[in-house]
Coordinates of C-alpha atoms in Angstrom, one line a residue:
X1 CA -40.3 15.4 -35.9
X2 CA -39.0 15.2 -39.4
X3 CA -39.9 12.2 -41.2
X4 CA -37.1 12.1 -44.1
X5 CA -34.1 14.3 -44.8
X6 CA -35.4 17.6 -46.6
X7 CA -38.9 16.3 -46.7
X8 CA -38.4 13.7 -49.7
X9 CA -41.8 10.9 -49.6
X10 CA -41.4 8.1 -51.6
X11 CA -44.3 7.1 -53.9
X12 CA -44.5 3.2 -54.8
X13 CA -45.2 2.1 -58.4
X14 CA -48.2 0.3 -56.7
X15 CA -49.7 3.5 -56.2
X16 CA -49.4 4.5 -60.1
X17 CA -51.0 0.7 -60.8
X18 CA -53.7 1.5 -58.5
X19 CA -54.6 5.0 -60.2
X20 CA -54.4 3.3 -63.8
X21 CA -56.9 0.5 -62.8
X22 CA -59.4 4.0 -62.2
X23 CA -58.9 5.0 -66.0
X24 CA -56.2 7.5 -64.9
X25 CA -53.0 8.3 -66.3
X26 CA -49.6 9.6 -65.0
X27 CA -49.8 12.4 -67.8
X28 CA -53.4 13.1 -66.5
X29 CA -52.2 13.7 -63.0
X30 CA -49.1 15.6 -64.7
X31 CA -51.4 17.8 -66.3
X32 CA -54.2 18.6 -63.3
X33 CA -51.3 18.9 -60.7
X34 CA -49.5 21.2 -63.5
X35 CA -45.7 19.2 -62.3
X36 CA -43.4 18.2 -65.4
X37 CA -44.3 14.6 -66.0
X38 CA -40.3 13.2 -65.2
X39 CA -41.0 14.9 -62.0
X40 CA -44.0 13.0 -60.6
X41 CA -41.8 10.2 -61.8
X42 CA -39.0 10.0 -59.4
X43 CA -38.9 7.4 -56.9
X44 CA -39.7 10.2 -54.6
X45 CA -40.9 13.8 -54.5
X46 CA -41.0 16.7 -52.6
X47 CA -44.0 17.0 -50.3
X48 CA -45.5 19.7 -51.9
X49 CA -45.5 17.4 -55.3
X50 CA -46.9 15.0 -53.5
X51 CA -49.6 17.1 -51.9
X52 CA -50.2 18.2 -55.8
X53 CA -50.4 14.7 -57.3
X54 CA -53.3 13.7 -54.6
X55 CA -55.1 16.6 -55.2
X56 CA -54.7 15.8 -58.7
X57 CA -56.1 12.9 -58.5
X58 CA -59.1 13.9 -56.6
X59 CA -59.8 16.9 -58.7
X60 CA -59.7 14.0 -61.8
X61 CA -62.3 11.5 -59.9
X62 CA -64.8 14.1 -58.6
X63 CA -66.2 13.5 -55.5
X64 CA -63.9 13.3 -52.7
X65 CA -65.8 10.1 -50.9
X66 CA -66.2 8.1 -54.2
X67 CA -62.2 8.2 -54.5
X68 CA -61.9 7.5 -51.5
X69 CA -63.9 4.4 -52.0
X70 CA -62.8 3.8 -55.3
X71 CA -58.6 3.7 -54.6
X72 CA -59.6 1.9 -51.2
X73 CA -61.5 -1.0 -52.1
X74 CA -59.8 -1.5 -55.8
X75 CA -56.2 -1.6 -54.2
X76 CA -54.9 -4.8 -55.6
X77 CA -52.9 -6.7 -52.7
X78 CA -50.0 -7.7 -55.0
X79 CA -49.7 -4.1 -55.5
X80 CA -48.8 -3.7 -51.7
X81 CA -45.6 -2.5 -51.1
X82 CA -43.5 -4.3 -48.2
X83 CA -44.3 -2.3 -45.7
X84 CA -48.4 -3.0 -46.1
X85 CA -47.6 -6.8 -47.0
X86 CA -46.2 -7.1 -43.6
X87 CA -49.4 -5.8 -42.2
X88 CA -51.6 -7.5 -44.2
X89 CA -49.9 -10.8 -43.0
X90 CA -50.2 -9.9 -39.7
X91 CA -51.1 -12.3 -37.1
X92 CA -54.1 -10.8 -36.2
X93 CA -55.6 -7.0 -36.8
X94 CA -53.9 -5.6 -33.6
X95 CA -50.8 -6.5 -35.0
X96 CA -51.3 -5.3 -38.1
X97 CA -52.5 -1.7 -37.0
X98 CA -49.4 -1.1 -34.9
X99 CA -46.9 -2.2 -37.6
X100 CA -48.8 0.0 -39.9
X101 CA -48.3 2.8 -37.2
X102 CA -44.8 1.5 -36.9
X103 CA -44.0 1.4 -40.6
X104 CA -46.0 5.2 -41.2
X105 CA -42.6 6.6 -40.4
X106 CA -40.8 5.5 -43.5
X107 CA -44.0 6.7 -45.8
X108 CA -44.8 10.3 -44.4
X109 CA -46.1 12.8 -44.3
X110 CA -48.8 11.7 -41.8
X111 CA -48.5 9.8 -38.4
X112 CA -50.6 7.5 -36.9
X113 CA -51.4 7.3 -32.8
X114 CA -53.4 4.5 -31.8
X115 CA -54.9 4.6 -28.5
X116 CA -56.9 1.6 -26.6
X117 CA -59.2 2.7 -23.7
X118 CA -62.3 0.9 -22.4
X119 CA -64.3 -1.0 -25.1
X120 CA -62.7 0.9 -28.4
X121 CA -59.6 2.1 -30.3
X122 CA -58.9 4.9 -31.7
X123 CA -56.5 5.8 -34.6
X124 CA -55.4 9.6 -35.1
X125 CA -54.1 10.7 -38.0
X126 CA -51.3 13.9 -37.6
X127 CA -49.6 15.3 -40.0
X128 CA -45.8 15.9 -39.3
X129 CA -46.1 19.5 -40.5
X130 CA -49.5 20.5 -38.8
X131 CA -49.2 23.6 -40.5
X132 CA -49.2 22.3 -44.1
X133 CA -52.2 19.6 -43.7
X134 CA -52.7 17.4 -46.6
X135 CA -55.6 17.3 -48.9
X136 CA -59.0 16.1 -47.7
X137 CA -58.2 12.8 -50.0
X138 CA -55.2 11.7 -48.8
X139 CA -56.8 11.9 -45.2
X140 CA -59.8 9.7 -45.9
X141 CA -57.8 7.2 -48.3
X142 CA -55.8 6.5 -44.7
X143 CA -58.4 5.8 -42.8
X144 CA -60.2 4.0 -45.2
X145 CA -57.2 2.3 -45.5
X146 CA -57.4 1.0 -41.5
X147 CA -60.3 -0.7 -42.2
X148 CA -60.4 -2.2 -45.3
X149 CA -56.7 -3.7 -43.8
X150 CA -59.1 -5.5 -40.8
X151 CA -61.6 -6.4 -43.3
X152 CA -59.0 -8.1 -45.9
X153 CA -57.3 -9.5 -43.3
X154 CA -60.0 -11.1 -41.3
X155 CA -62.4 -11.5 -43.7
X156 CA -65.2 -10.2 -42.6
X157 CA -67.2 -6.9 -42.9
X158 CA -65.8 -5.2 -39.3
X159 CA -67.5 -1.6 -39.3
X160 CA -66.1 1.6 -37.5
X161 CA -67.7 3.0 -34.3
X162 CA -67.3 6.8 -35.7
X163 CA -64.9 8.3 -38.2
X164 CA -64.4 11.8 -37.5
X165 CA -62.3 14.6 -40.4
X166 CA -61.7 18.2 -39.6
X167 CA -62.2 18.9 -43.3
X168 CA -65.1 18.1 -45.9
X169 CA -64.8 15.0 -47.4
X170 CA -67.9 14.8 -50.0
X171 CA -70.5 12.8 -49.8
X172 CA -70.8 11.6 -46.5
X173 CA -73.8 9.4 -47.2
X174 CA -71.3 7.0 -48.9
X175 CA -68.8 7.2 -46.0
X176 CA -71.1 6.6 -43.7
X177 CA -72.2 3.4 -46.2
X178 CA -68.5 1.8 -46.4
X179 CA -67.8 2.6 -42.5
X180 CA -70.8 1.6 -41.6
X181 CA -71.2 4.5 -38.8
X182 CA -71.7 8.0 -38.3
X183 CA -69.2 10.0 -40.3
X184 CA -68.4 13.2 -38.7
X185 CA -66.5 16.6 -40.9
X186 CA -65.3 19.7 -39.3
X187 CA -64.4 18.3 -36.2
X188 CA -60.8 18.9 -34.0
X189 CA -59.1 15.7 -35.5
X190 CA -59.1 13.4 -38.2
X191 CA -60.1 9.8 -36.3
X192 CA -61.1 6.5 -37.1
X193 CA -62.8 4.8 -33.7
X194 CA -63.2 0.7 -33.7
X195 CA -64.7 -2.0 -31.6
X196 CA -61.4 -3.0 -29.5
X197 CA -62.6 -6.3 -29.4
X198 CA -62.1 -6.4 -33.3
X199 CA -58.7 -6.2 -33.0
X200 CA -58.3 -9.4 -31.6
X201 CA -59.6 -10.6 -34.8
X202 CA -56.8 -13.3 -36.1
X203 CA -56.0 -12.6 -39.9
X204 CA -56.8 -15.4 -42.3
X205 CA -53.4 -14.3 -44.2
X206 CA -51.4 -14.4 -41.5
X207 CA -48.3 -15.6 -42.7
X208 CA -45.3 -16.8 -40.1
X209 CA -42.4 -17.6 -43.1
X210 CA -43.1 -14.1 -44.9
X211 CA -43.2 -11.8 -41.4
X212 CA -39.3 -13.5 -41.0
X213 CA -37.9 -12.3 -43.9
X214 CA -40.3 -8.9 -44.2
X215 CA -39.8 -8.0 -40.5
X216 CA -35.7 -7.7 -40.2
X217 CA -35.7 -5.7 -43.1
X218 CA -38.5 -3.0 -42.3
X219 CA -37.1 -3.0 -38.7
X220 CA -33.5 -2.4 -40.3
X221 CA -34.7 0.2 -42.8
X222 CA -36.4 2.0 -39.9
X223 CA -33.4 2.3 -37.5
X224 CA -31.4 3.8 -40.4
X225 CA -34.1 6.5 -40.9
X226 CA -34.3 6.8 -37.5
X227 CA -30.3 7.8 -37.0
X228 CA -30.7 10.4 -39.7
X229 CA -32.9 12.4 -36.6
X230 CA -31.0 13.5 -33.5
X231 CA -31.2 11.4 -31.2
X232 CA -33.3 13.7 -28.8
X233 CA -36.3 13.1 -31.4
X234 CA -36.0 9.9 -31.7
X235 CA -36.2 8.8 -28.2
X236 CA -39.0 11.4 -27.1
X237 CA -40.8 9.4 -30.1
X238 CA -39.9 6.3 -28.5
X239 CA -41.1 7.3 -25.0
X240 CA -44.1 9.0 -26.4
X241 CA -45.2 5.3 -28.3
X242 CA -44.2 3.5 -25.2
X243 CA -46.4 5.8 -22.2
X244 CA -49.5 3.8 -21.6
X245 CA -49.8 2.7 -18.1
X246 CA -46.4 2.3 -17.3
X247 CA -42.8 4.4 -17.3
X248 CA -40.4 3.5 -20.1
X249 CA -36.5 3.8 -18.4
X250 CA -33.6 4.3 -20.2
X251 CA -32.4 0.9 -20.4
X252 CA -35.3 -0.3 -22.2
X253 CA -34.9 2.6 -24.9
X254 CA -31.3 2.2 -25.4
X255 CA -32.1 -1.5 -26.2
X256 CA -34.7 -0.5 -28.7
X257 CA -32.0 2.0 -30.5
X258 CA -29.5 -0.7 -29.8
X259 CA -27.2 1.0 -28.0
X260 CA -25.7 1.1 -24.3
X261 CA -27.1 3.3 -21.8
X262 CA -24.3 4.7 -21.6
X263 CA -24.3 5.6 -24.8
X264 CA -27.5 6.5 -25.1
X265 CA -26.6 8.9 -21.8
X266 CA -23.7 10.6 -24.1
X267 CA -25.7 11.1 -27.0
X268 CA -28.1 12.9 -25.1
X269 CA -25.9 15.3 -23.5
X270 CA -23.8 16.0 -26.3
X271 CA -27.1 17.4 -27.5
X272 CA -27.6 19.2 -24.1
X273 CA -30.2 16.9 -22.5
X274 CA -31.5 13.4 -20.8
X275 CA -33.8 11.0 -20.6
X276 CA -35.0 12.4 -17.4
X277 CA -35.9 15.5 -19.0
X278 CA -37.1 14.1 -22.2
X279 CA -39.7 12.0 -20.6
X280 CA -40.9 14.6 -18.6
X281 CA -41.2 16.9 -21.9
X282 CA -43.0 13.7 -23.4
X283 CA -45.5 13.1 -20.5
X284 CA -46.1 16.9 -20.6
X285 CA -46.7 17.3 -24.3
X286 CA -49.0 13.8 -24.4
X287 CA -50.8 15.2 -21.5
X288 CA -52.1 18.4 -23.0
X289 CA -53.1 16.3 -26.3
X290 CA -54.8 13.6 -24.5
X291 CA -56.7 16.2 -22.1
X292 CA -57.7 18.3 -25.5
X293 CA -59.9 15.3 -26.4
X294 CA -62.9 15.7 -24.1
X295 CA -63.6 11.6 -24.6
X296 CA -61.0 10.8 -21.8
X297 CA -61.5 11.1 -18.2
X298 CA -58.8 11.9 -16.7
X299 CA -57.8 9.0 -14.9
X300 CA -57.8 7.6 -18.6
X301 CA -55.0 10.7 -19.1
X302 CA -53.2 9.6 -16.0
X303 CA -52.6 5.8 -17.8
X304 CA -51.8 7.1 -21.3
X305 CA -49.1 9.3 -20.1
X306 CA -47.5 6.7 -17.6
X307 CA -49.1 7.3 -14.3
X308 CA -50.4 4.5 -12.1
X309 CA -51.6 6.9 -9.2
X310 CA -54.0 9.4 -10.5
X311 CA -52.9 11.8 -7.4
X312 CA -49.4 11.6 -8.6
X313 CA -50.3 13.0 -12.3
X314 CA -52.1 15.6 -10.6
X315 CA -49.3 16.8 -8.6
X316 CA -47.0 16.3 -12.0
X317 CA -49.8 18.4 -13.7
X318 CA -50.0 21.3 -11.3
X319 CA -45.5 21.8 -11.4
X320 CA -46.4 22.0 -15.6
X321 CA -49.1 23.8 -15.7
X322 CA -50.1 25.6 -12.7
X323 CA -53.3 24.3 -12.3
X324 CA -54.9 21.0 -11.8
X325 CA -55.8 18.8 -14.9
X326 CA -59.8 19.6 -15.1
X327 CA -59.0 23.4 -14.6
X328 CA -56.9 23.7 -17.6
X329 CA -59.4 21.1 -19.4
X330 CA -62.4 23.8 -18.5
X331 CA -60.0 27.0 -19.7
X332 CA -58.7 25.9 -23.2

């Protein structure tokens, strides 16, 4: 799905701030990232500048884990643009992970999929162009990112279970220090994998007043993003978010877009589909992701993507694919 029209990401001032407190300049970024310095200082850029500026910036600091590290942990939170204040404020860290999720859409390019099964959470990290990947740096700074938000926010020093990147990211012995666990490179997906007890974890900034005046505004600022998409991405998104362990109807959809159902209904078929087929699509595309990851069982599959009856996602399976779940597992 695209994230912006023509692929335009915002960059906050607070990001700028952040790189200055490290001893580096715009005009050194400028420089490394050869962009003209009123370029990189736009209130957004193209995605390839952007790309540029963070591999500027971890061509200027050296070793790939250190800034990691560095822009992590030395992130001042009045820097925080609105979108992270509302997380950081969050009532507890469950909250706050699936507004960051939530809010990901107005910062891209990356997306975030959280996924809760058995005793831990897991946090994926896609890019919206999966053929242009970002640098390594600007992977690890958002996962880092996930857990210094639970460790600010609780305040205490929650580890990861396993972080996993499918490129190099440095030094892994000081990964492996800050997330306290195994750090895995060259792996299928780039991952962050916590306790799921920790994210009941309240937050000691929670902050009721601030969430009311933050929240309305984000949430407004999103729909209007969202209606620059056709509607037929936005509400396979929707459905997508909304799959675990139940079947999201039309009605409930509609509300989030704040529409009718009948509206929603003629929006869709003005752009020659409906919901019907869209959450099939959904279930079917979620399906083949979620099987791909060989740490589900498949009656774990069966929940994610909205069945109930394991039987009855088999039988869904086979009309997709022609084969049962484990077969296609066992082929790809």
């Amino acid at each position: 799905m695209k994230s912006q029209p023509n692929d335009l990401i915002k960059v906050h001032p607070g990001f700028w701030a952040g790189l200055h407190q490290l001893g580096i300049s715009t005009d050194d970024i400028a420089c490394t990232a050869q962009l003209r310095f009123e370029a990189i200082n736009e209130p957004v850029v193209t995605q390839s500048q952007y790309f540029a500026i963070w591999q500027a910036y971890s061509d200027l600091i050296g070793d790939t884990a250190e800034g990691i590290i560095k822009l992590a942990t030395g992130y001042e939170i009045s820097k925080y643009p609105p979108p992270v204040l509302a997380m950081y404020h969050a009532r507890n860290y469950r909250d706050a992970l699936n507004r960051m999720a939530c809010y990901k859409q107005m910062c891209p390019p990356e997306s975030l999929q959280i996924i809760e099964a058995g005793e831990q959470c897991s946090i994926e990290l896609e890019w919206l162009h999966k053929e242009q990947p970002g640098p390594p740096l600007l992977t690890g700074i958002t996962l880092a990112f996930l857990i210094e938000l639970g460790r600010r926010g609780t305040g205490q020093p929650l580890t990861a279970k396993l972080v996993e990147f499918s490129q190099p990211m440095g030094n892994l012995d000081v990964l492996e220090a800050y997330f306290g666990c195994r750090v895995e490179t060259g792996t299928p997906y780039n991952r962050l994998t916590l306790e799921r007890k920790d994210l009941s974890l309240p937050f000691l900034s929670y902050n009721e007043e601030l969430l009311e005046i933050l929240t309305p505004v984000l949430d407004r600022t999103l729909v209007e993003q969202e209606r620059s998409r056709s509607v037929t991405e936005v509400v396979k998104w929707i459905i997508k978010r909304s799959l675990a362990g139940k079947r999201p109807d039309i009605q409930t959809v509609a509300k989030e877009l704040r529409m009718s159902d009948r509206t929603l209904q003629r929006r869709l078929t003005e752009e020659n589909t409906n919901f019907k087929q869209l959450l099939t699509e959904a279930r079917h595309e979620q399906a083949r992701e979620y099987l791909a990851d060989l740490s589900l069982d498949i009656k774990e599959v069966a929940f994610l993507v909205g069945y109930e009856d394991q039987n009855s996602f088999y039988r869904a399976f086979r009309t997709w694919e022609g084969d049962t779940p484990s077969n296609w597992r066992v082929r790809q």
